[in-house]
Short mmCIF file of C-alpha atoms in Angstrom, two decimals:
data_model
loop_
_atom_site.label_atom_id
_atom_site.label_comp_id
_atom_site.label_asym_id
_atom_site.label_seq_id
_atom_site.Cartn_x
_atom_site.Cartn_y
_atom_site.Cartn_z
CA UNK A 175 78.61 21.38 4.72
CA UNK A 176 80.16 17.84 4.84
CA UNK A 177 79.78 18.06 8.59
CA UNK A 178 76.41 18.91 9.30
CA UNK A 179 74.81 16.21 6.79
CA UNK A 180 76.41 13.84 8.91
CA UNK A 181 74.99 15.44 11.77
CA UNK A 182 71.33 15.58 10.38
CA UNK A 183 71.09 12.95 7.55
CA UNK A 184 67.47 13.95 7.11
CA UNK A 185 69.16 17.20 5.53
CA UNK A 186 69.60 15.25 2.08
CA UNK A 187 66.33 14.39 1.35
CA UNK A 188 64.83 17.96 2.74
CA UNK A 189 67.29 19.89 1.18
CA UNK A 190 68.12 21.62 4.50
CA UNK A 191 70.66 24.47 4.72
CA UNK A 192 70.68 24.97 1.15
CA UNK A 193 71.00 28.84 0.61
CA UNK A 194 70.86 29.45 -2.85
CA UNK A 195 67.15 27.86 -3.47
CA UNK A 196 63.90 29.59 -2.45
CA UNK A 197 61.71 28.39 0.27
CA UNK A 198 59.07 27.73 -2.10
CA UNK A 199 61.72 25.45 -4.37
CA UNK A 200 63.01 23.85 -1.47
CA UNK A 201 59.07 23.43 -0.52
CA UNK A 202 58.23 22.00 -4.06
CA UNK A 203 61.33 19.62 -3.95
CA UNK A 204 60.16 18.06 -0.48
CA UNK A 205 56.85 17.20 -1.46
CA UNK A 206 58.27 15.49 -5.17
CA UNK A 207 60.01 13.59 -2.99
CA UNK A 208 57.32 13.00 -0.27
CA UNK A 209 54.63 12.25 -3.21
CA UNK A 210 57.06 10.61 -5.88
CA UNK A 211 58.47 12.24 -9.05
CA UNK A 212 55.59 13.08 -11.09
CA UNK A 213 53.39 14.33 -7.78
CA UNK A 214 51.11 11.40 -7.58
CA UNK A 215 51.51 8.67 -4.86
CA UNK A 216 51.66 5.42 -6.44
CA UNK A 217 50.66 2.00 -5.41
CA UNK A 218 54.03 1.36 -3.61
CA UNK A 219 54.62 4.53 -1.85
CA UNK A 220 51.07 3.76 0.27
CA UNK A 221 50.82 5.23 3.92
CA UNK A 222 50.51 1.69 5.29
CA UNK A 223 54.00 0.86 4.01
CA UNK A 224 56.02 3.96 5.05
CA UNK A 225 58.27 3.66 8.11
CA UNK A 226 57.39 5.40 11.29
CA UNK A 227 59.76 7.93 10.80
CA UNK A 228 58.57 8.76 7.31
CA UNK A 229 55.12 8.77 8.40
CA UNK A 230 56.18 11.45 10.83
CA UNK A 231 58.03 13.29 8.02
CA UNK A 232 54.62 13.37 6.42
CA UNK A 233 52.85 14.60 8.80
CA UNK A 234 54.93 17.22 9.64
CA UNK A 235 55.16 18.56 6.34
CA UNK A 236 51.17 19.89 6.27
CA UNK A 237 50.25 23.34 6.82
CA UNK A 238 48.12 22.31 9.74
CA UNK A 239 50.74 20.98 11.63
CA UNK A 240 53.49 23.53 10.85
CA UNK A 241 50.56 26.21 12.01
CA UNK A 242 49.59 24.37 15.12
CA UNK A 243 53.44 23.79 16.09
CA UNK A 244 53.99 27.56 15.67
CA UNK A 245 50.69 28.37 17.60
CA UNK A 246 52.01 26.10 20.70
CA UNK A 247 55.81 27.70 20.40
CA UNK A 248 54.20 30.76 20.55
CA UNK A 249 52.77 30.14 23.55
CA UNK A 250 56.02 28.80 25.27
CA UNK A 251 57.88 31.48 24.60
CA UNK A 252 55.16 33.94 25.66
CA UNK A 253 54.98 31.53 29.48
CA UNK A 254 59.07 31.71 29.31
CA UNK A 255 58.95 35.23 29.20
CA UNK A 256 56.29 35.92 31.65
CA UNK A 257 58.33 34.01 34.21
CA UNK A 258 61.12 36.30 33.57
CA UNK A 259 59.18 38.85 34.23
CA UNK A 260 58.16 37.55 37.30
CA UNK A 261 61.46 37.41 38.26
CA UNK A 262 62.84 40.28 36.97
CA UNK A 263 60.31 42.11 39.84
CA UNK A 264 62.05 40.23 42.90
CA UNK A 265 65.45 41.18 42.21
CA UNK A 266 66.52 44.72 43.68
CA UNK A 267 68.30 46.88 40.97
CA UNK A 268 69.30 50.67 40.83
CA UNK A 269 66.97 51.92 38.79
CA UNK A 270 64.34 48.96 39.29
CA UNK A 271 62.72 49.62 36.20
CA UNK A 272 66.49 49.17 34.17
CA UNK A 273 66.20 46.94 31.07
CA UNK A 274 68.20 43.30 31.85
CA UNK A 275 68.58 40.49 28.97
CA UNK A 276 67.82 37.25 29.86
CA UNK A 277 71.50 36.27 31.11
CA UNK A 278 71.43 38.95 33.48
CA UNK A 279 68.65 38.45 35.63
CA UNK A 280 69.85 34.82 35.81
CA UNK A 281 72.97 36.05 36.98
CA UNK A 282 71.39 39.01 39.29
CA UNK A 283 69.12 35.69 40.83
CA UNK A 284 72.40 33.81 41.78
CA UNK A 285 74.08 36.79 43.34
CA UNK A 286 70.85 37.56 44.87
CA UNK A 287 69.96 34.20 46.78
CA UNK A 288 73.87 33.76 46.95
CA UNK A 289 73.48 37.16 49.48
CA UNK A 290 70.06 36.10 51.15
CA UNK A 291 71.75 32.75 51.72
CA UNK A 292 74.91 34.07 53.56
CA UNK A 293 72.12 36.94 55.69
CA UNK A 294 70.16 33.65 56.52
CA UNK A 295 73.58 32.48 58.09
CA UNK A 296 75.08 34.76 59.62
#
């Protein structure tokens, strides 16, 4: 534990990687401490006078962002795994229609244009 909030000081404040609180605790503790202690903002916690970073923390923390974030990962994962796909139908395999993970057709690829290459040559 010791280790990783080294790594990721942020983890203090955000209470990240602690197991034994619900996500809705752990939700309620990071906006105390985003808003101040009794849930208000006060006079000296102002927008204008946050750093960057903290401003970024903020922002972050909304529903509209976390929804939007998920909506674009979403969409990167779907594009990484169409290319895959597209992949996965230019390498010759007995059966062609066999199930490979992710490694594997990587691997399959490099044999692949590792045996066009040396046909090319010789």
């Amino acid at each position: 534990m010791m280790e990783r909030e080294a790594l990721h000081p942020i983890s203090k404040c955000c209470n990240v990687g602690v197991q034994s609180r619900t996500r809705r605790e752990r939700e309620n503790s990071i906006n105390m401490n985003l808003n101040g202690s009794n849930g208000v903002m006060n006079s000296t916690n102002s927008l204008s006078s946050l750093s960057r970073e903290e401003r970024r923390r903020r922002r972050r923390a909304t529903q509209k962002y976390r929804t939007a974030h998920a909506t674009r990962e979403r969409v990167r994962v779907e594009a990484f795994n169409l290319a895959f796909a597209e992949l996965r139908k230019l390498l010759p395999t007995l059966p062609p229609d066999k199930k490979l993970s992710k490694i594997e057709i990587l691997r399959l690829a490099i044999c692949y244009i590792a045996y066009l290459n040396h046909v090319l040559e010789a």
